[in-house]
Coordinates of C-alpha atoms in Angstrom, one line a residue:
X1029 CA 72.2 50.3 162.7
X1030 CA 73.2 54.1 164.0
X1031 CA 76.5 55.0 165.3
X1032 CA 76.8 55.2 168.4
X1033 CA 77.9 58.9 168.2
X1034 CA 75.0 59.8 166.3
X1035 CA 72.5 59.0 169.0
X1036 CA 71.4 61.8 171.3
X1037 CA 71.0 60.7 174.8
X1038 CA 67.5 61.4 176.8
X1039 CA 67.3 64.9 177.7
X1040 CA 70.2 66.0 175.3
X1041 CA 68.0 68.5 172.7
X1042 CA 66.5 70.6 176.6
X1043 CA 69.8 71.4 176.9
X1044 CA 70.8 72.4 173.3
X1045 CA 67.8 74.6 173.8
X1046 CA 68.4 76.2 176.9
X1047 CA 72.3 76.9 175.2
X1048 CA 70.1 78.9 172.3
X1049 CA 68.0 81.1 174.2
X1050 CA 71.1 81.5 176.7
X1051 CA 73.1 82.6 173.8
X1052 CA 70.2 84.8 172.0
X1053 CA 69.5 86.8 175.4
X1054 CA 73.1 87.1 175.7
X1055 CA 73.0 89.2 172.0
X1056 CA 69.9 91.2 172.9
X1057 CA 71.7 92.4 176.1
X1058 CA 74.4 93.2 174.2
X1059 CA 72.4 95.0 171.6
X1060 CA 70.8 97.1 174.5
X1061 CA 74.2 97.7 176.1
X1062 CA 75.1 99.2 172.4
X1063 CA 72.0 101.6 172.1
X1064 CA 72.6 102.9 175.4
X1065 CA 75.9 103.8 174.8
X1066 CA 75.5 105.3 171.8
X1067 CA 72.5 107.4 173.0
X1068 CA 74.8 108.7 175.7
X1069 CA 77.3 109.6 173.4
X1070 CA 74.7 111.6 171.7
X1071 CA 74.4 113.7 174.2
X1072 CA 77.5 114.4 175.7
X1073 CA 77.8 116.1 172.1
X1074 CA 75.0 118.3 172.5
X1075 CA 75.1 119.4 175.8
X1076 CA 77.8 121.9 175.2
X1077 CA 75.1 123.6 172.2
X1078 CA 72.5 123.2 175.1
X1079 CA 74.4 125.3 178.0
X1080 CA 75.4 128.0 175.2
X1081 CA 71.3 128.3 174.3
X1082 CA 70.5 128.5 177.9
X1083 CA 73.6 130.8 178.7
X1084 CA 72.3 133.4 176.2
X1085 CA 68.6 132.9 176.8
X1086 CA 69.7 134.1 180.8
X1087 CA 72.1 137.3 179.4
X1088 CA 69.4 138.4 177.4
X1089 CA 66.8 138.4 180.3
X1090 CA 69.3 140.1 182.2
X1091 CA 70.2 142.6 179.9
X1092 CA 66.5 143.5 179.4
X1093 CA 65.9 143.8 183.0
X1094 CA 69.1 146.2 183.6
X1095 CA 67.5 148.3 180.7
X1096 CA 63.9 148.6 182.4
X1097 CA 66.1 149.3 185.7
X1098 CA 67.7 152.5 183.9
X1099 CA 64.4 153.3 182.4
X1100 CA 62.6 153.8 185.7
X1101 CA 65.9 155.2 187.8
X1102 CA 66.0 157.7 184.7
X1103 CA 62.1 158.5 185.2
X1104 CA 62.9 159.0 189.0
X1105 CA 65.2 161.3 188.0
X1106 CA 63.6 163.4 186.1
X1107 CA 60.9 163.2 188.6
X1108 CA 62.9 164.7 191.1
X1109 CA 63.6 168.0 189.0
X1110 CA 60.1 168.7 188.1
X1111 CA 59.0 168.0 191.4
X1112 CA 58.2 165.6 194.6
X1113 CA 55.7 162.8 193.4
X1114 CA 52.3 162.6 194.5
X1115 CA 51.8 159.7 196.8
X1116 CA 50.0 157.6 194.4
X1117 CA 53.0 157.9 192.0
X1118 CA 55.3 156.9 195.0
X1119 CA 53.2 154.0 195.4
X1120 CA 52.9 153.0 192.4
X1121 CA 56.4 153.1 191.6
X1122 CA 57.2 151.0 195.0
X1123 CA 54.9 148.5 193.8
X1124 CA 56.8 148.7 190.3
X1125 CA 60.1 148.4 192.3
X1126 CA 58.8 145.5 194.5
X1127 CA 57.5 143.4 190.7
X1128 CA 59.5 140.4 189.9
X1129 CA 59.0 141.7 186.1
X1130 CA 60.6 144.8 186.0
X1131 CA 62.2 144.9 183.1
X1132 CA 59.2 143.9 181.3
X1133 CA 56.5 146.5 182.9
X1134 CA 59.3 149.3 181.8
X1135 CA 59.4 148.1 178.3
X1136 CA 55.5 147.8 178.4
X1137 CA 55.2 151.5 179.5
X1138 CA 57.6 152.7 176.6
X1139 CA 55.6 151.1 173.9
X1140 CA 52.8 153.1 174.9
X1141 CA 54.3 155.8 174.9
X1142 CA 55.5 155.4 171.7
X1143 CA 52.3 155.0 170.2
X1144 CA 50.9 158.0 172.2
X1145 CA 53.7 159.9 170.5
X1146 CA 52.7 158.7 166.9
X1147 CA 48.7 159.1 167.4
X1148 CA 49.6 162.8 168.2
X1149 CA 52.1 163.2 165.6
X1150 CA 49.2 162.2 162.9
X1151 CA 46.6 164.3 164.5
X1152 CA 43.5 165.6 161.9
X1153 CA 45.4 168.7 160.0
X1154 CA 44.1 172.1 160.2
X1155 CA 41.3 172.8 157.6
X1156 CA 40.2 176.2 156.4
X1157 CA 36.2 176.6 156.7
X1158 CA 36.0 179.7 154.4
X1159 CA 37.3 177.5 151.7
X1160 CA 34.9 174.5 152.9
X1161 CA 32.2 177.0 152.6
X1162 CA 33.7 177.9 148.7
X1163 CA 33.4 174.9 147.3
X1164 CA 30.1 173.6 148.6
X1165 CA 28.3 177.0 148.1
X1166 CA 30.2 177.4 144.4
X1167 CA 28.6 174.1 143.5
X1168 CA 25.3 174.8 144.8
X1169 CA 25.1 178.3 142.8
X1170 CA 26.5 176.5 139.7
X1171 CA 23.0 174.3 140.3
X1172 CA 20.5 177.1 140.9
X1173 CA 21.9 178.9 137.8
X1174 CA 20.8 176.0 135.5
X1175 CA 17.4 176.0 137.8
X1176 CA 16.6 179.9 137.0
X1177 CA 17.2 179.6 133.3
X1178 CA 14.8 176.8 133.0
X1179 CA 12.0 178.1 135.4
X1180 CA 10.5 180.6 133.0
X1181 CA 10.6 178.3 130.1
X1182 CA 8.5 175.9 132.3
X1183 CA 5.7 178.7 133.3
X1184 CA 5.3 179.3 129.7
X1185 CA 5.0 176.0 128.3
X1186 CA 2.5 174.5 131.4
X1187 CA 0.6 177.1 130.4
X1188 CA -0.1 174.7 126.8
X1189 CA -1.0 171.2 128.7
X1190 CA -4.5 170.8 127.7
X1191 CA -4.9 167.3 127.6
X1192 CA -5.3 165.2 130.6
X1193 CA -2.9 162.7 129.7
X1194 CA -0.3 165.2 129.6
X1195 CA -0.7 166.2 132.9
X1196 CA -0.3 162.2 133.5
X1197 CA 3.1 162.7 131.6
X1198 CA 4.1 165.6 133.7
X1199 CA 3.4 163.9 137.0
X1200 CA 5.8 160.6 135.7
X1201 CA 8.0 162.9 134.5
X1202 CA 8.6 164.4 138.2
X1203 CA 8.5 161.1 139.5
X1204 CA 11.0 159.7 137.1
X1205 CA 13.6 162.9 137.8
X1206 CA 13.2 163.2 141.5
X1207 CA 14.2 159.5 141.9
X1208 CA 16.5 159.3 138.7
X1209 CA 18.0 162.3 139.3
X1210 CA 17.4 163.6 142.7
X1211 CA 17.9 160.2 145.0
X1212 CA 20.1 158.1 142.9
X1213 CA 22.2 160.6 141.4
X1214 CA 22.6 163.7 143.9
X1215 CA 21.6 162.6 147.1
X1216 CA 23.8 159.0 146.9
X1217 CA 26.6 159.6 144.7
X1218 CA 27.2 163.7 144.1
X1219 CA 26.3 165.7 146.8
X1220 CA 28.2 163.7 149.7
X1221 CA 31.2 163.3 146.8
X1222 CA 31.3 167.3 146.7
X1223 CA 31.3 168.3 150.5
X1224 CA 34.1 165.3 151.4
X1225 CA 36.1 167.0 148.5
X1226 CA 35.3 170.3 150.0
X1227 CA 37.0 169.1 153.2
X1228 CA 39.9 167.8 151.3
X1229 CA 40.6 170.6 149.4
X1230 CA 40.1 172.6 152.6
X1231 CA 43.5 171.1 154.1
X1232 CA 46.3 174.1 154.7
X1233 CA 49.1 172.4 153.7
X1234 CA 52.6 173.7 151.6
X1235 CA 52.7 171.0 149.3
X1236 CA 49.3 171.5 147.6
X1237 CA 48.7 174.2 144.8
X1238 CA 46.6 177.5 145.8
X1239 CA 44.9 177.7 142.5
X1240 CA 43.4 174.4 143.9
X1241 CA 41.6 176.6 146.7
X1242 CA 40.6 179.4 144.0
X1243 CA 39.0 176.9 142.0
X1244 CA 37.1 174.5 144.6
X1245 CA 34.1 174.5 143.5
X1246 CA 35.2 172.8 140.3
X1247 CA 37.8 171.0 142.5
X1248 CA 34.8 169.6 144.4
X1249 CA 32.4 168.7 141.4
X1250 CA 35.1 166.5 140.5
X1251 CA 36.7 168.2 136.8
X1252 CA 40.4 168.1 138.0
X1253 CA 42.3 165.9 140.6
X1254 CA 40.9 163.0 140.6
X1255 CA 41.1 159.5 139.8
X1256 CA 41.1 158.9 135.8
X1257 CA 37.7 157.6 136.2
X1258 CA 36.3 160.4 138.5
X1259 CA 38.0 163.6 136.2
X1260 CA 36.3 161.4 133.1
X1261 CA 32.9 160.9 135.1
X1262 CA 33.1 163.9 135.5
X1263 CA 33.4 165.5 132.4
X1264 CA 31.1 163.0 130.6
X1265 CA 27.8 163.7 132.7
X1266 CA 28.5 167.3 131.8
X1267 CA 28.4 166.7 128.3
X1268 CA 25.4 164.4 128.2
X1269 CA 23.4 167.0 130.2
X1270 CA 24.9 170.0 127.4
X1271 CA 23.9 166.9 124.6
X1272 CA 20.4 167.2 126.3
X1273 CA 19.6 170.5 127.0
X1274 CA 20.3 171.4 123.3
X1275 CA 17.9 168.4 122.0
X1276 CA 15.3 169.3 124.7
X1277 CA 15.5 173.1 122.7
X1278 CA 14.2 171.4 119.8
X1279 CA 10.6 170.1 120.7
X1280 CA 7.2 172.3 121.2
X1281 CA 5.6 172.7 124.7
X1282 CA 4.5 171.2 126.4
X1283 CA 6.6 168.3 125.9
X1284 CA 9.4 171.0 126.7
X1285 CA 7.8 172.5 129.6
X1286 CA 7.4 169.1 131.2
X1287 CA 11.4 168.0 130.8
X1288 CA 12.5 171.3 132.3
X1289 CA 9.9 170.6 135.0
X1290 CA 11.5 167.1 136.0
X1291 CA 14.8 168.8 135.4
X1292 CA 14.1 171.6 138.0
X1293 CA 12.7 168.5 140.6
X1294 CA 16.2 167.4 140.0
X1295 CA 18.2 169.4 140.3
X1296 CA 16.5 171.5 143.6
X1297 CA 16.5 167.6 144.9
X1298 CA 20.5 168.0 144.3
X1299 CA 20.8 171.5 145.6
X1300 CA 19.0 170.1 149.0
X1301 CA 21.1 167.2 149.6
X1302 CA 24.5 168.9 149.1
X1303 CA 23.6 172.2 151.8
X1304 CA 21.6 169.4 153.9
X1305 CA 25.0 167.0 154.3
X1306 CA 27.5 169.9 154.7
X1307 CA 25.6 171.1 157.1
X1308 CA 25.7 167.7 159.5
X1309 CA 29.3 167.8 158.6
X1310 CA 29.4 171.1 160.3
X1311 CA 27.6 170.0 163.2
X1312 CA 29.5 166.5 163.4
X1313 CA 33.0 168.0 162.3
X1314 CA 33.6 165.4 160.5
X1315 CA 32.8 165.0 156.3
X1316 CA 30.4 161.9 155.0
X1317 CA 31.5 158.7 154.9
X1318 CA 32.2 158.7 151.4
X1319 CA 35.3 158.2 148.8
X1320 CA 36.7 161.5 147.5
X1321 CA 38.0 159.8 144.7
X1322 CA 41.9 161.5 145.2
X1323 CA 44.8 160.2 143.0
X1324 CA 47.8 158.6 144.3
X1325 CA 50.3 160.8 144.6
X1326 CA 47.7 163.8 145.9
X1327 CA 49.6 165.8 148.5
X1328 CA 46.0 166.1 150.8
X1329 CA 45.6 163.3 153.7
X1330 CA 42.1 162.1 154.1
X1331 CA 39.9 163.3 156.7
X1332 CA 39.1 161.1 160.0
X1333 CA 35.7 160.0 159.9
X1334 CA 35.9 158.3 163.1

């Protein structure tokens, strides 16, 4: 048999129960109550950092509208000594007066004029045409002196062809140099190289050498101040064309005759292009788009092709 104490009357374990979740809802309120406080305490701590932020973020708003204010009083002023303002100025200006953004629509109007003041102060510098016209021309007559040496030397030896398949070689070999050497070689790479040179070296400024000037033609071919690659380039198609015209020497017409032809098509192809593009640069005032091929530390500034 159970003791008496040990059996639980009907109804006993609902009320053990309802003593549980009483006493579990009582911790979760508590735990609430807790969260609460501490989230309060939270930000009582940052609200002092929050009205500093929000105290300078208003000063500097001020501040910036008191400056556009002096801006535009400083404006009127000088306004009133050159003279009474049109009426659309006036308007205008009561219409700036009347903006809720002041401040802002003043410093607007000074950044523009700002950059107004730098795009004129880095204006296209003078350039001297007699020198333009130097250095293209000098390269063209250092052409047409390699073209009236060979000429003779080509009306002797075509003079020889008597085969029919030399003629064949003569009309491949004009092909070949007009496209070779004429397209591909003067028309896309040299000539517009010499006149944008001719327009650097055209520049009248203190800080570049006048012996530059005396010698543009040589300037504009490319044989001095230049890129280590250009001034090289430069002087290596020289001496492959000296290598050449001393082997082309050695043979009998009319194989001669018929190099020295597609050397004239070449070269006359070269002479075109060059007078052709200054030309246009003339009439457009502005040189070809292409790279001069300057150094770093060149003293020129690079002409505006826009």
């Amino acid at each position: 048999l159970k003791c008496r104490s040990e059996v639980r009357r009907p109804g006993q374990h609902w009320a053990s129960a309802m003593l549980r979740l009483r006493d579990s809802v009582a911790r979760g309120m508590g735990r609430r109550r807790g969260r609460a406080q501490r989230r309060n305490a939270s930000t009582l701590r940052t609200l002092p950092l929050a009205c500093a932020v929000a105290a300078t973020a208003t000063l500097g708003r001020c501040h910036q509208a008191q400056s556009g204010a002096s801006a535009f009083a400083s404006g009127a002023v000088a306004q009133r000594r050159t003279g009474p303002p049109s009426q659309g100025a006036a308007g205008e200006a009561a219409q700036i007066w009347k903006a809720p953004m002041l401040g802002r629509r003043v410093a607007n109007s000074r950044g523009e004029g700002l950059l107004r003041r730098r795009a004129s102060e880095e204006q296209e510098p003078q350039r001297s045409l007699p020198v333009q016209v130097w250095g293209t021309l000098g390269v063209v007559g250092y052409l047409s002196f390699g073209v009236v040496k060979v000429v003779p030397i080509v009306q002797d030896g075509l003079s020889s062809i008597e085969e029919w398949w030399q003629w064949a070689l003569l009309a491949v070999t004009l092909l070949f140099f007009a496209y070779v050497e004429g397209y591909r070689g003067f028309q896309l790479g040299f000539s517009p190289r010499v006149v944008s040179r001719a327009w650097v070296v055209s520049e009248e400024t203190s800080d570049a050498p006048e012996w530059h000037k005396i010698l543009a033609p040589a300037f504009c071919i490319g044989y001095f101040h230049g890129t280590s690659k250009r001034v090289a380039a430069s002087w290596g198609v020289t001496s492959i064309i000296f290598a050449v015209v001393i082997g082309v020497k050695q043979l009998e017409n009319p194989y001669r005759a018929i190099i020295d032809a597609g050397v004239i098509v070449g070269l006359a192809w070269g002479i075109i292009s060059i007078i052709v593009i200054f030309l246009a640069s003339l009439v457009e005032q502005k040189p070809p788009d292409f790279d001069p091929a300057l150094p770093e530390d060149t003293p020129y500034t690079l002409p505006q092709r826009e």
